[in-house]
Every structure is written in structure tokens, then in C-alpha cells.
mmCIF file of C-alpha atoms in Angstrom:
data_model
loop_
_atom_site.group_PDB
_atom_site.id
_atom_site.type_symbol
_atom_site.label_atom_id
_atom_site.label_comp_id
_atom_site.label_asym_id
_atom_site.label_seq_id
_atom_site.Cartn_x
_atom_site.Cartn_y
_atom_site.Cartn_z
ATOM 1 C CA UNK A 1 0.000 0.000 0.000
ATOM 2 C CA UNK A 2 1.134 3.535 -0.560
ATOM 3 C CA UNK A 3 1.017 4.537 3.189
ATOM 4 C CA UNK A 4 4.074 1.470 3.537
ATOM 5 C CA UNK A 5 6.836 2.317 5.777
ATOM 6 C CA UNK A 6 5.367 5.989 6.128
ATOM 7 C CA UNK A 7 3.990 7.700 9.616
ATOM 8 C CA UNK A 8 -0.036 7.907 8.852
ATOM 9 C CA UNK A 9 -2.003 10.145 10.578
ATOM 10 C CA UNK A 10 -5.512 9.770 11.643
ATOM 11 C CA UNK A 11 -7.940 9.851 14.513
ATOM 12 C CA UNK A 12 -8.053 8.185 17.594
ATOM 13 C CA UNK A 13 -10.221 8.085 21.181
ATOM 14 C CA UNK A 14 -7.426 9.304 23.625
ATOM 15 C CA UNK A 15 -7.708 8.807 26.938
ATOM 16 C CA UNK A 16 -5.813 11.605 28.928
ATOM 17 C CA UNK A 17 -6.401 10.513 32.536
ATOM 18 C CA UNK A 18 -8.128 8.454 34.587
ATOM 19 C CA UNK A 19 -12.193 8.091 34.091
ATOM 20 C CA UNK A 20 -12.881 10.992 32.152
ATOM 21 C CA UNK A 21 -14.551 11.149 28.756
ATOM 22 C CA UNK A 22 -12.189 9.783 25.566
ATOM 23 C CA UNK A 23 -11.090 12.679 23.281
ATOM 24 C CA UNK A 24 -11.124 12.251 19.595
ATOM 25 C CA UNK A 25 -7.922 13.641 18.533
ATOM 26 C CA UNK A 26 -5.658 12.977 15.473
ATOM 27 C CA UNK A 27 -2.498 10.529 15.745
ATOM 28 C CA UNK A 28 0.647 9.995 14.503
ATOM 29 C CA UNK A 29 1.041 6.074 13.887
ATOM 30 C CA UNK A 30 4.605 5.423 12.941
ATOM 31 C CA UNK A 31 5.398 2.232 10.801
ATOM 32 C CA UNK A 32 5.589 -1.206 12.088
ATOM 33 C CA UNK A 33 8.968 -2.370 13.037
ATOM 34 C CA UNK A 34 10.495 -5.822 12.855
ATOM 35 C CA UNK A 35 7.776 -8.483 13.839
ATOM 36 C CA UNK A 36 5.450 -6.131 13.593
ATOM 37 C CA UNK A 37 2.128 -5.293 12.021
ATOM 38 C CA UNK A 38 -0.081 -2.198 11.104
ATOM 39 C CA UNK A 39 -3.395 -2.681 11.075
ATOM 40 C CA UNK A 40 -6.477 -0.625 9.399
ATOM 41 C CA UNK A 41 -9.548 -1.287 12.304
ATOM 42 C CA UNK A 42 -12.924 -1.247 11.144
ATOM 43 C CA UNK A 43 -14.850 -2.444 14.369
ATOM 44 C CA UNK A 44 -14.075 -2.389 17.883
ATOM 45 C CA UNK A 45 -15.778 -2.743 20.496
ATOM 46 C CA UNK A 46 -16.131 -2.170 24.203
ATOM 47 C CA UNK A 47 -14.900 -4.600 26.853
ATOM 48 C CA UNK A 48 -15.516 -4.528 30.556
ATOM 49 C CA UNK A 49 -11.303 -4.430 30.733
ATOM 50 C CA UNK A 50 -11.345 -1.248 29.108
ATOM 51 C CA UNK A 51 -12.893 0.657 31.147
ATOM 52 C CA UNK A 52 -11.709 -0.896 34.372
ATOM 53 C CA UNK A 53 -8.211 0.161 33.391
ATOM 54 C CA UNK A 54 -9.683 3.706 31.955
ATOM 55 C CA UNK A 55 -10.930 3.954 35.147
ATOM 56 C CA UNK A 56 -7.799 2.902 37.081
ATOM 57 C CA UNK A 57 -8.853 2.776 40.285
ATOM 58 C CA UNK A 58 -7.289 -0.542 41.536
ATOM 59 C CA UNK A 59 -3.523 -0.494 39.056
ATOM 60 C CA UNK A 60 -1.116 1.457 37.949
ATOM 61 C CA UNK A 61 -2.551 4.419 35.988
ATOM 62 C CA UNK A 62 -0.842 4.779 32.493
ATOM 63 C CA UNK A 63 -1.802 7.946 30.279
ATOM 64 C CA UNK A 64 -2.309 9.310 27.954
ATOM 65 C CA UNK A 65 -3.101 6.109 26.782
ATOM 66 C CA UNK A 66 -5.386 4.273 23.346
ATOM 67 C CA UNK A 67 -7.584 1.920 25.198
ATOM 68 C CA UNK A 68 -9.321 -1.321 23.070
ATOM 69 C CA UNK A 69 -8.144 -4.822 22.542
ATOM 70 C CA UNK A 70 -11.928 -6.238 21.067
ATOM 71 C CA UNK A 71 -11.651 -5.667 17.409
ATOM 72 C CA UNK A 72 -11.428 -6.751 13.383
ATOM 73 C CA UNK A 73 -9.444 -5.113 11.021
ATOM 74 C CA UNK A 74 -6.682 -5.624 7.600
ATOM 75 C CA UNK A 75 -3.707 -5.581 7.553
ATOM 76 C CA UNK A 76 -2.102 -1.977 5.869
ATOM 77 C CA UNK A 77 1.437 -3.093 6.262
ATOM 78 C CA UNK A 78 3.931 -5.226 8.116
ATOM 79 C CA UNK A 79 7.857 -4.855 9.448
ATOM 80 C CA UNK A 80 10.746 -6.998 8.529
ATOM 81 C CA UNK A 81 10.870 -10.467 9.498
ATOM 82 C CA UNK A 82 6.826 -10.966 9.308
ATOM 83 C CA UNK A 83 5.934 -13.416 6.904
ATOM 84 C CA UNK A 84 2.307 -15.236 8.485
ATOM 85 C CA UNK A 85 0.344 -12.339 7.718
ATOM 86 C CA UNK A 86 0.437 -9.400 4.306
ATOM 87 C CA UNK A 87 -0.970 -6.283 3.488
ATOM 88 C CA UNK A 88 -5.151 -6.857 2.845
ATOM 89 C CA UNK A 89 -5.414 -9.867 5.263
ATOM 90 C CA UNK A 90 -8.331 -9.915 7.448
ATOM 91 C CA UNK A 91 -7.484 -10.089 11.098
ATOM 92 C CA UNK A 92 -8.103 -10.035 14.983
ATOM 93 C CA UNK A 93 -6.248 -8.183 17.205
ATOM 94 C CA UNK A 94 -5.610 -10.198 20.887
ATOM 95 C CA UNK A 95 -4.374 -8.870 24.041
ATOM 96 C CA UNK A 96 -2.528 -11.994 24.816
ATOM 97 C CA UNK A 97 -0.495 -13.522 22.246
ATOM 98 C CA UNK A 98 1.295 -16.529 20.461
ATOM 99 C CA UNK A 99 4.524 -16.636 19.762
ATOM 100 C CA UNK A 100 5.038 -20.043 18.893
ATOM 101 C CA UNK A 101 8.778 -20.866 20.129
ATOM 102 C CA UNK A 102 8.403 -20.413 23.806
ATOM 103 C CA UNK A 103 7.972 -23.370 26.258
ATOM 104 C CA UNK A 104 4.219 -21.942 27.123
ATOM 105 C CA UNK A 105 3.276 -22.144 23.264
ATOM 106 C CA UNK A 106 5.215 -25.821 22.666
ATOM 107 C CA UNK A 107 2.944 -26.934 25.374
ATOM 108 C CA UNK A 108 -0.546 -28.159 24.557
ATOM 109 C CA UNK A 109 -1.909 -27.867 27.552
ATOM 110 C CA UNK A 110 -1.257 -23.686 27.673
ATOM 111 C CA UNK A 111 -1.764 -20.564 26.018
ATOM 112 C CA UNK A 112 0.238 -18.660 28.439
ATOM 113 C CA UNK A 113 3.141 -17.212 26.027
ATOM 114 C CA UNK A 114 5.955 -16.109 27.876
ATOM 115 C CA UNK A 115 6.923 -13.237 25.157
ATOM 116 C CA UNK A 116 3.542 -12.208 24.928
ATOM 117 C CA UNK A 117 0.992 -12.548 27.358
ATOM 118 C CA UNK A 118 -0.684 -9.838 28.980
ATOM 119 C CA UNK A 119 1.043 -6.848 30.283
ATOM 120 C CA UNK A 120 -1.693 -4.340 31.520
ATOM 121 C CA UNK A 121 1.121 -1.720 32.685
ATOM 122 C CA UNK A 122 3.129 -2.058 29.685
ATOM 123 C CA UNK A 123 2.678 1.369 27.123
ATOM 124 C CA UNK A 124 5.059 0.395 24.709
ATOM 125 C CA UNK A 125 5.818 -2.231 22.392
ATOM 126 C CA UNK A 126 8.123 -4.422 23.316
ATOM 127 C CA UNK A 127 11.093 -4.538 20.671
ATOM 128 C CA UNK A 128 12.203 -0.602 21.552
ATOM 129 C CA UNK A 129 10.415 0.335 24.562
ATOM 130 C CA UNK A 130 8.925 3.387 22.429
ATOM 131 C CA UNK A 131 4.769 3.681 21.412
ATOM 132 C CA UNK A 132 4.023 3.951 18.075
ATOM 133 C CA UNK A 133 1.255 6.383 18.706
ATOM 134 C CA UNK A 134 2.013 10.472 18.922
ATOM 135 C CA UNK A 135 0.799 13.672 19.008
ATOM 136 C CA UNK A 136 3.233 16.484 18.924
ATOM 137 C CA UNK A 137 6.306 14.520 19.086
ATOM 138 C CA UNK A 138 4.551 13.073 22.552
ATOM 139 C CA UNK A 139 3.778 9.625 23.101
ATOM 140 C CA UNK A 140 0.319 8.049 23.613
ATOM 141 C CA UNK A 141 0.748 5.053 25.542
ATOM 142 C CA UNK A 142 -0.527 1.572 24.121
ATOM 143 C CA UNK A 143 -2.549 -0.817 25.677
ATOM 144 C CA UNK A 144 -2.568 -4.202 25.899
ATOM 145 C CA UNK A 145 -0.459 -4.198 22.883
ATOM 146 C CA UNK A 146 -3.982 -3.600 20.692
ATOM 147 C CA UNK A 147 -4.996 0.173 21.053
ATOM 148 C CA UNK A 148 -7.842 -0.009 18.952
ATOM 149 C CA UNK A 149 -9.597 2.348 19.601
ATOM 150 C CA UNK A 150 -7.666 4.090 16.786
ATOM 151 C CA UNK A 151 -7.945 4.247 12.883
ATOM 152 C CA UNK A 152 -4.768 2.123 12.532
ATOM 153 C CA UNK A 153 -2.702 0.454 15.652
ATOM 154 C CA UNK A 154 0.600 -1.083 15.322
ATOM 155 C CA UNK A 155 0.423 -4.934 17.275
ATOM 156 C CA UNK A 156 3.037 -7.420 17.882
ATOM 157 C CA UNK A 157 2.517 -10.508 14.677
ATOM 158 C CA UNK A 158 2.399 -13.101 17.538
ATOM 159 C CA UNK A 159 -1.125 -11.349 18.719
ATOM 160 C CA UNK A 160 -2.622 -10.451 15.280
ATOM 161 C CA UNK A 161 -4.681 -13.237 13.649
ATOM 162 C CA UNK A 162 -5.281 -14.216 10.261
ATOM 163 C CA UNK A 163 -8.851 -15.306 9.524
ATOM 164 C CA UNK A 164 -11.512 -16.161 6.948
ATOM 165 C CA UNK A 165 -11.451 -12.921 5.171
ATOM 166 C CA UNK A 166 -15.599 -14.439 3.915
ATOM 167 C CA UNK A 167 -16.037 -13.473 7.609
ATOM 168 C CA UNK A 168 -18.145 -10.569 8.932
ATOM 169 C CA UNK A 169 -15.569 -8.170 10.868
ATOM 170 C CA UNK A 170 -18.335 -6.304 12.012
ATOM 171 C CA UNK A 171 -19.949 -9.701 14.162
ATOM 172 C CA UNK A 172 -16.532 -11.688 14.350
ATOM 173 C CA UNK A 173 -14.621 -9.001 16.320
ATOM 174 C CA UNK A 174 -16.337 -9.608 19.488
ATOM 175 C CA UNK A 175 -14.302 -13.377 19.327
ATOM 176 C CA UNK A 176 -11.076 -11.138 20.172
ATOM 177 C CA UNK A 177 -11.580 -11.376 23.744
ATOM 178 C CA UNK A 178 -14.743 -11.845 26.257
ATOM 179 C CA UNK A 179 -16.878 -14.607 24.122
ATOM 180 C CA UNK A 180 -14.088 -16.611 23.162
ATOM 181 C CA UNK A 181 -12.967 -16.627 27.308
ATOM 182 C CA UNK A 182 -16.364 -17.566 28.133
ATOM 183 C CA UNK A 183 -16.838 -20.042 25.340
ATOM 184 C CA UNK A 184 -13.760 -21.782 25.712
ATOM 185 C CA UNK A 185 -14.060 -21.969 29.534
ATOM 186 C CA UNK A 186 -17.290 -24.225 28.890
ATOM 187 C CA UNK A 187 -15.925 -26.218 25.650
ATOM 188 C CA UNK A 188 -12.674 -26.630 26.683
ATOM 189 C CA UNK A 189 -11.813 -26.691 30.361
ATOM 190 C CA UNK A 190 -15.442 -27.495 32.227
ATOM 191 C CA UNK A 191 -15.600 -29.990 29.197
ATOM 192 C CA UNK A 192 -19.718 -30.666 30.537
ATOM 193 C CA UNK A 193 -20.803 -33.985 29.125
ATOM 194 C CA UNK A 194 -23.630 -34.541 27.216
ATOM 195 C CA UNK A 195 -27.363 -33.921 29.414
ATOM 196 C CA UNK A 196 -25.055 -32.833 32.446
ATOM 197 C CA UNK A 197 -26.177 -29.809 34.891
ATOM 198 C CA UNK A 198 -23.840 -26.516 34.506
ATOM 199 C CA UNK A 199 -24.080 -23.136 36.998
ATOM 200 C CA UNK A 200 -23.105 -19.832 35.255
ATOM 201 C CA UNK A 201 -22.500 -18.142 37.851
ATOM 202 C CA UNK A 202 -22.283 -14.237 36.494
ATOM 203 C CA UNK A 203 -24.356 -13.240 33.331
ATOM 204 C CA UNK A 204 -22.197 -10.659 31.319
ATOM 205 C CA UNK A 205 -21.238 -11.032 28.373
ATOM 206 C CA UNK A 206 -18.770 -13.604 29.595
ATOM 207 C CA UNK A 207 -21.252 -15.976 31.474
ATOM 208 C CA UNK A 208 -23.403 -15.445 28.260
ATOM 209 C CA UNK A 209 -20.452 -16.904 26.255
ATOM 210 C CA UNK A 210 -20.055 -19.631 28.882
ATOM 211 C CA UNK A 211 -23.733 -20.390 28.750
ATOM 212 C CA UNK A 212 -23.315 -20.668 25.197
ATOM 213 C CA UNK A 213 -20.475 -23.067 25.332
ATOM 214 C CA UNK A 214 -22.586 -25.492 27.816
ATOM 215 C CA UNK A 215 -25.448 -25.366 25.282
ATOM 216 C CA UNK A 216 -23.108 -26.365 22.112
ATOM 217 C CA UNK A 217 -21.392 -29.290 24.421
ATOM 218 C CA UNK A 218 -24.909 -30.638 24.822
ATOM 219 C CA UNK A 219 -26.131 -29.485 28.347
ATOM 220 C CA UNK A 220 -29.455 -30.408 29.353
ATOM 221 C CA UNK A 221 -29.828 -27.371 32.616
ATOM 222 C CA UNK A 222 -27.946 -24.704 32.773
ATOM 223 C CA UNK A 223 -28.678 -22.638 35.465
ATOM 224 C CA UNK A 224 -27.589 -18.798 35.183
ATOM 225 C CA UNK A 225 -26.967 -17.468 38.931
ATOM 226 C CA UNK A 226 -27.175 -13.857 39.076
ATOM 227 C CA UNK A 227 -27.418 -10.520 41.348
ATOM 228 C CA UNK A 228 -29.440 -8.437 38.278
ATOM 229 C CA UNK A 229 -33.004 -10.199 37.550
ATOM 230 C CA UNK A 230 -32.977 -7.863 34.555
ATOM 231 C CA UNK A 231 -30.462 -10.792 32.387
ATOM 232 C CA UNK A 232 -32.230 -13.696 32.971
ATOM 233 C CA UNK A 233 -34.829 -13.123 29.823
ATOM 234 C CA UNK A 234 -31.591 -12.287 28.016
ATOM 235 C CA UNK A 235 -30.114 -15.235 29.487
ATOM 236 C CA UNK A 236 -32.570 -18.093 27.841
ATOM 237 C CA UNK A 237 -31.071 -17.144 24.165
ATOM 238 C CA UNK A 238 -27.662 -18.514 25.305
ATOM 239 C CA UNK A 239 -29.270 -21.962 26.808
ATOM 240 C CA UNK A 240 -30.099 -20.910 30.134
ATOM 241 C CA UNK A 241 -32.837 -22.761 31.488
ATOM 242 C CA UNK A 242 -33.474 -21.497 35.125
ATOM 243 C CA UNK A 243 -32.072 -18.808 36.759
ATOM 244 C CA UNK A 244 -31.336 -18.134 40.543
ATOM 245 C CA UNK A 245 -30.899 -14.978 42.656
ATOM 246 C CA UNK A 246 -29.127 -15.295 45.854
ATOM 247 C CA UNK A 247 -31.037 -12.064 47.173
ATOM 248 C CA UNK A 248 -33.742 -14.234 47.179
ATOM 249 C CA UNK A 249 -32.440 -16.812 49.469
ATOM 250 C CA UNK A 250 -31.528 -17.016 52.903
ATOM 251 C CA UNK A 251 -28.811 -19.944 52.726
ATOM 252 C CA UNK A 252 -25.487 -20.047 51.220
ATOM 253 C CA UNK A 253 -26.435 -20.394 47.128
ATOM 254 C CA UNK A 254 -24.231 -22.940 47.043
ATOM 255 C CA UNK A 255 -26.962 -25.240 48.942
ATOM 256 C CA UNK A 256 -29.476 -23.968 47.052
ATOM 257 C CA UNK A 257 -27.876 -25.708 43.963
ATOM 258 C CA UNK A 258 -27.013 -28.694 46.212
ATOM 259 C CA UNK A 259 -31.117 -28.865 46.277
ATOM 260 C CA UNK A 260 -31.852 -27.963 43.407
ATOM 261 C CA UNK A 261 -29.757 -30.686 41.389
ATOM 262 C CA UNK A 262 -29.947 -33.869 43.715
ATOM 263 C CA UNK A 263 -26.334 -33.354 45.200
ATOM 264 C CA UNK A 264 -24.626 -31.029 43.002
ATOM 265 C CA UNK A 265 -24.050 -29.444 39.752
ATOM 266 C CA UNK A 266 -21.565 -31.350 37.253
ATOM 267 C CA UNK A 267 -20.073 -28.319 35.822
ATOM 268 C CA UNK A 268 -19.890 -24.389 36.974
ATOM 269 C CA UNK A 269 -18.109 -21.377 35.615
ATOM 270 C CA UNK A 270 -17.269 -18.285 37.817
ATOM 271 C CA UNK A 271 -17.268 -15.324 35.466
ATOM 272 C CA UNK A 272 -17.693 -12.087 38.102
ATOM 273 C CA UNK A 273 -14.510 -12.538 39.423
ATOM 274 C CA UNK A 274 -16.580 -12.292 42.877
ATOM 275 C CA UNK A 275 -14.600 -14.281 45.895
ATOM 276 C CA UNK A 276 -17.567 -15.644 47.584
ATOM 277 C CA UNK A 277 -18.939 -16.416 43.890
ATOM 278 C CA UNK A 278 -15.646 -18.275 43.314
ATOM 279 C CA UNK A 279 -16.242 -20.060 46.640
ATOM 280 C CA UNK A 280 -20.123 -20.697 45.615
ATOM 281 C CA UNK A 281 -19.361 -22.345 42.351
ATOM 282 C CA UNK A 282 -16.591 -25.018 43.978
ATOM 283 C CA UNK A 283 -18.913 -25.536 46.608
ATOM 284 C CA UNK A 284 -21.880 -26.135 44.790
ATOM 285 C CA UNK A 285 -20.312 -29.170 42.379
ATOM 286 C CA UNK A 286 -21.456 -32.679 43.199
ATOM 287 C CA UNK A 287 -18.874 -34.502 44.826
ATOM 288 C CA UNK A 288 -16.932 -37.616 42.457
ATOM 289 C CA UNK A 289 -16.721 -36.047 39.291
ATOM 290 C CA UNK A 290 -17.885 -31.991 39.579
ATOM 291 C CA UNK A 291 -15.788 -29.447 37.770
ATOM 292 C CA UNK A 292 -15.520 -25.752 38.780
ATOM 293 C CA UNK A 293 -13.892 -23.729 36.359
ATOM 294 C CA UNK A 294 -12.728 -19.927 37.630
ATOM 295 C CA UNK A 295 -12.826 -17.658 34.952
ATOM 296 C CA UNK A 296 -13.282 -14.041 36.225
ATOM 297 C CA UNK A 297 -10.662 -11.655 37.898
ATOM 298 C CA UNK A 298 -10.743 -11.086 41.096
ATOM 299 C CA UNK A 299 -9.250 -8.383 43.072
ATOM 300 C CA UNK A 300 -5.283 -8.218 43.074
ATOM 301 C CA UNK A 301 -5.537 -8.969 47.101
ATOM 302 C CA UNK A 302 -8.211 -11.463 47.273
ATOM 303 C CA UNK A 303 -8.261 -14.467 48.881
ATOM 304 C CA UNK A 304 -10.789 -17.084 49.533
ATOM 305 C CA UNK A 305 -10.700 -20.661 51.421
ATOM 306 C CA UNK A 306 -12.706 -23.701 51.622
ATOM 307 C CA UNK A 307 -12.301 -27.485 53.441
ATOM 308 C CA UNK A 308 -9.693 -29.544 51.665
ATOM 309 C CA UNK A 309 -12.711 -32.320 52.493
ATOM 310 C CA UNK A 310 -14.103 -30.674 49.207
ATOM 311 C CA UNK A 311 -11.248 -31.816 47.173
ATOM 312 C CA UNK A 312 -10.654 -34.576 49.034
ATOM 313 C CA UNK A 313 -14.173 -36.507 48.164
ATOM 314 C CA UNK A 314 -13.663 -36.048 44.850
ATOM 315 C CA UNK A 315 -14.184 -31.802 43.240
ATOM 316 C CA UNK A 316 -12.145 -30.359 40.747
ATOM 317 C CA UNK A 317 -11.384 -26.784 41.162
ATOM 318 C CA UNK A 318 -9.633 -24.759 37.722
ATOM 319 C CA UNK A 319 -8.444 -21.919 36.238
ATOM 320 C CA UNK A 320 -8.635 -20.930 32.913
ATOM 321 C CA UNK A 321 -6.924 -17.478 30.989
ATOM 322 C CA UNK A 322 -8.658 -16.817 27.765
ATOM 323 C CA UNK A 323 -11.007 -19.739 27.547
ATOM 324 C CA UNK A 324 -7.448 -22.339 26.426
ATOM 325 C CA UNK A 325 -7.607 -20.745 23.158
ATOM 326 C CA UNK A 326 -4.463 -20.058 21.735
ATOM 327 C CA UNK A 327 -5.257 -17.201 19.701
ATOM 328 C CA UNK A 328 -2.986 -18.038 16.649
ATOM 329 C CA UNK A 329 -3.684 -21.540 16.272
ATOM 330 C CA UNK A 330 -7.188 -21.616 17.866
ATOM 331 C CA UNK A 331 -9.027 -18.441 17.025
ATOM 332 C CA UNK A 332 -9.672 -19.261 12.898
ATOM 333 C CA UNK A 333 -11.566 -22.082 14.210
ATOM 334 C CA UNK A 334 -13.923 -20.124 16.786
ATOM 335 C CA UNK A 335 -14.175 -17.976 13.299
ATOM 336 C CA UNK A 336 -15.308 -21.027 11.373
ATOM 337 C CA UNK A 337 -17.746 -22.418 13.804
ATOM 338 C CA UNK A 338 -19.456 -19.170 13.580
ATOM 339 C CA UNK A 339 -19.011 -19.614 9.453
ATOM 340 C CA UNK A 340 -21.054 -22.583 9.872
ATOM 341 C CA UNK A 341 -23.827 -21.464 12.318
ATOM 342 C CA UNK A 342 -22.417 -23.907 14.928
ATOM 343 C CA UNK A 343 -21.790 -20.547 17.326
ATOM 344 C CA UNK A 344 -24.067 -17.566 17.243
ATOM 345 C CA UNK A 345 -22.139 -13.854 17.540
ATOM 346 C CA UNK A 346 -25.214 -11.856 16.671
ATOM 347 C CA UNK A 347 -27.192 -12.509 19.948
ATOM 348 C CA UNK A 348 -24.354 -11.049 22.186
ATOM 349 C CA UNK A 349 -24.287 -7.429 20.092
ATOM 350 C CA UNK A 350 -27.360 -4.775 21.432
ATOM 351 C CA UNK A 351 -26.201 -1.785 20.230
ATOM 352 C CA UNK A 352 -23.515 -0.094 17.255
ATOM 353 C CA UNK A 353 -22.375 3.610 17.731
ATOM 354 C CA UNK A 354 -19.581 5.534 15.004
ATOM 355 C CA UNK A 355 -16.415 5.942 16.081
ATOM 356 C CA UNK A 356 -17.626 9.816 16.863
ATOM 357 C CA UNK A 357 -19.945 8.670 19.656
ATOM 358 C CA UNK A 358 -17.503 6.034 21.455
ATOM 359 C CA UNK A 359 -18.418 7.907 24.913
ATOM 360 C CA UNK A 360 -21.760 6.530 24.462
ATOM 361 C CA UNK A 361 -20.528 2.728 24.788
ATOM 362 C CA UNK A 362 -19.186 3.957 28.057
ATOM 363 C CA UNK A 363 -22.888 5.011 28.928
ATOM 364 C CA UNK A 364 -23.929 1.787 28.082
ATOM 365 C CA UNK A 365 -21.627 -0.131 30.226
ATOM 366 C CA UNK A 366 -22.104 2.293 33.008
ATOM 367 C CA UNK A 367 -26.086 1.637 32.550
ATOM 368 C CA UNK A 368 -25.963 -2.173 32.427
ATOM 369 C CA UNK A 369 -27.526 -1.922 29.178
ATOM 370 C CA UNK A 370 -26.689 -4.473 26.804
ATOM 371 C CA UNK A 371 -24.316 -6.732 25.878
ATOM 372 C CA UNK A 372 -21.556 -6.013 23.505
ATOM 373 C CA UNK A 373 -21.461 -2.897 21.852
ATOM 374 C CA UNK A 374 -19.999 -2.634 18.103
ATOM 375 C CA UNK A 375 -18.217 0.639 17.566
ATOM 376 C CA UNK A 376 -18.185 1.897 13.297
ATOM 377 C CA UNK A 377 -14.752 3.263 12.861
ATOM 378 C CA UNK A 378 -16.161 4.116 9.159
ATOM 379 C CA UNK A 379 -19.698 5.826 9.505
#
């Protein structure tokens, strides 16, 4: 392309401190360097991350800063040395990425890449230690590696990946992050057999994704546990079949699902990140052969406890980072089953602003309201 190994200027949603509104301003995106990759975005969209770290409350604040990792976009150009993706390919931009060589990506059982997974303090890319964004001669601080809540972003190959370029960038974007976590935590870690009883506990877009996953694997009940009465109706598109609020209950939920299921759930997945939540869903598993799968984040200085009895007669307790996937190798699948109307994307996006309006998805989020929503860098 004719912008190749040039600086390009264009617009991006800057972020100049902590929790206040993002400013459209225009950029200065220098070329990629070695192992690296521009990237035109089309859609992004808003994540709960994002605005947890806009809001920087609980890390280390880094601004100005580009905030967005959730996206779809092509390829404009690439830096010496990158030969899995060219100029025009369709792609996904990931926060965490593969590199392929390390002992993490050898591994089959991991998709925790030692080069690069995620670094929420880290501004700058890490081949110079410089941003690629600017304004003035200043630098604008990346995020996650993805920044894309900008025209063009420069990413790291290893977490850029190539996909089905017959694929809709404007649903398939949303598979960057929060429905492939929540889908992959179901389909690949809980692993729920066929007519087996799964708790969701937490019903964002995550726990949707979950849901979702325990549907696909063949789950008979799946029972979405939640604080907001307002998601269940939303709920029953991804599978749910019943639906629990533990404001309406006296005893510890985790005996209400005892109860409710005969002894125990065979499969939950924690995706609030809540400590007593985490401590619900191992607790609530049937003893032998129940699997509790942690998916959400919890606070840097959290800590929960339960009686090694419960591991001891026979309960699985795991973790999971990014649903398993690894993004390179994994992610064109996810891509296909949606291709062939094995996995639904539409159902998890409410709302679409422009690129102009990208405070408003921060209204949304801040309102509850919705699901996902898609943000038109082209009006």
C-alpha cells in the first residue's frame, strides 16, 4: 500500500487521565517495526477491561493512553521479518499472544506465552520500549499491545490473527476477547458432558459466552446465577434454562444448587470474578466427578478458602486465561464455527455507535444496558 513504511495520521479516542470522557484527537502512527504489524480497524468494540483500566482505580494508571483490545481489522502493512500475515489480510487483534517458540506455546496444555501474554502496565511495544502512537512529538501510551480504539494500531505478529477474510468483521470481532474466554471456559476446560447440569454463575457477556459453550457441548440445565433479575430473559437465548438470585435466598447459594440438582451441579463457571462467587461455584459441584472452572478476575488482594474435604471426596477446582484458546492456532476455528452457524455472535451485540460517539458505549456499560457494543470506525 502507498502509506508502507510511512507515519499515517488519523484519529483516535485518547484517553488523557483516569475516568474521564475519551477525546477524539488525530495521531501519529509510525510504521511497524520488525515483527510487527499495522493494522487498518474497522470495528471495535467495548470490553468490561477497558474501562476498568480507563478507570484505574485498583492499578497502575498509564496515560495518555489508546484503550481497546476487542476488534477486526486488515492488515495496511507489516515490518521486517513478518511473513504469516500481508498487506489486505483480514485479522483479529488479541491482548494476549502466540509466539510459537516459547515453552508456554510448545505446550498443549497452555496458552500462556511467555513473550507475549498480557502486560496491563506495559505502554510500549516491546522490541524498543517506544509507542508507536504520537501527538506532537509526545507519546500516547498503548494498551494491551492492541490500542484499537484508533484508525490504525501497530500490534506485535504473535497477537494479530489471520482469519476467513468471507467473515463478517463487524460480528466476528467480538471473538477477540470476552466470548471466546467464556466459550472456551465451557468447551474446553469445564468440558460438561452430554445432558449434564452446569451453573453460570455471572451473566455478562462472559457468562453469556459460557452459557453458550454449555449449550453447544450438549447441556441439558444450565442454570444462570445472578445478582441483576434484569439478564435472565436475556439469558434463555444462550441456553439458560433457570435462573437463581441469591437475594432471594436465605442460605449459602451454594446449597441452594445442592437442592436444586440432587447433590450437586456437574459443571460451573465463575465469570464475576466475585470471591464468595468463586467459593459458591466449587462448593456447589457434586462430589466424584464436579468441575468448577474460575474464569473471572478477582481483586489483586483477594483471597478465599474452603475445606480440603471438598477436594478430598472427589471436586475439581480450575483456572482458565482466555477460555485455552491459543489465539494463533485456535481463534480461525472459533471464526469457522461461527461460518457454519455452529456458534451464534449476533445474539451477544445490542447496540452499534460511530467511532464519533464512542463515549456513548461507556454510557452503556455504566447503565448495564446491553451486551456487547460494536463501535463503526467508518460511519
Amino acid at each position: 500500500m502507498a502509506t508502507a513504511g510511512k507515519v499515517i495520521k488519523c484519529k483516535a479516542a485518547v484517553a488523557w487521565e483516569a475516568g474521564k470522557p475519551l477525546s477524539m484527537e488525530e495521531v501519529e502512527v509510525a510504521p511497524p517495526q520488525a515483527m510487527e504489524v499495522r493494522v487498518k480497524i474497522l470495528f471495535t468494540a467495548l470490553c468490561r477491561s477497558d474501562v476498568y483500566f480507563w478507570e484505574a482505580k485498583g492499578q497502575t494508571p498509564v496515560f495518555p493512553r489508546i484503550f481497546g483490545h476487542e476488534a477486526g481489522g486488515i492488515v495496511e502493512s507489516v515490518g521486517e521479518g513478518v511473513t504469516e500475515v500481508a498487506p489486505g489480510d483480514h485479522v483479529l487483534p488479541v491482548f494476549t499472544g502466540e509466539c510459537k517458540e516459547c515453552l508456554h506455546c510448545k505446550s498443549v496444555e497452555s496458552n500462556m506465552c511467555d513473550l507475549l501474554r498480557i502486560n496491563t502496565d506495559r505502554g510500549v511495544m516491546i522490541s524498543d520500549g517506544k509507542s508507536r502512537f504520537s501527538i506532537d512529538g509526545k507519546p500516547i501510551y498503548h494498551f494491551v499491545g492492541t490500542s484499537t480504539f484508533s484508525e490504525y494500531t501497530v500490534l506485535h505478529v504473535g497477537c494479530v490473527v489471520k482469519i476467513n477474510p468471507e467473515a463478517p468483521l463487524d460480528k466476528v470481532c467480538v471473538l477477540s476477547c470476552g466470548v471466546s474466554t467464556g466459550l472456551g471456559a465451557s468447551i474446553n476446560v469445564a468440558k460438561p458432558p452430554k445432558g449434564s447440569t452446569v451453573a453460570i454463575f455471572g451473566l455478562g457477556a462472559v457468562g453469556l459466552a459460557a452459557a453458550e459453550g454449555a449449550r453447544i457441548a450438549g447441556a441439558s440445565r444450565i442454570i444462570g446465577i445472578d445478582l441483576n433479575t434484569n439478564r435472565f430473559e436475556e439469558a434463555r437465548k444462550f441456553g439458560c434454562t433457570e435462573f437463581v438470585n441469591p437475594k432471594d435466598h436465605s442460605k449459602p447459594i451454594q446449597e441452594v444448587l445442592v437442592e436444586m440438582t440432587n447433590g450437586g451441579v456437574d459443571r460451573s463457571v465463575e465469570c464475576s470474578g466475585n470471591i464468595n462467587a468463586m467459593i459458591q461455584a466449587f462448593e456447589c459441584i457434586h462430589d466424584g466427578w464436579g468441575v468448577a472452572v474460575l474464569v473471572g478476575v478477582p481483586h489483586k488482594n483477594a483471597e478465599f478458602k474452603t475445606h480440603p474435604m471438598n477436594f478430598l471426596s472427589g471436586r475439581t477446582l480450575k483456572g482458565t486465561f482466555f477460555g485455552n484458546f491459543k489465539p494463533r492456532t485456535d481463534l480461525p476455528n472459533v471464526v469457522e464455527m461461527y461460518m457454519k452457524k455452529e456458534l451464534e455472535v449476533e445474539k451477544f451485540i445490542t447496540h452499534s455507535v460511530p467511532f464519533s460517539e464512542i463515549n456513548k458505549a461507556f454510557d452503556l456499560m455504566a447503565k448495564g444496558e446491553g451486551i456487547r457494543c460494536i463501535i463503526r470506525m467508518e460511519n
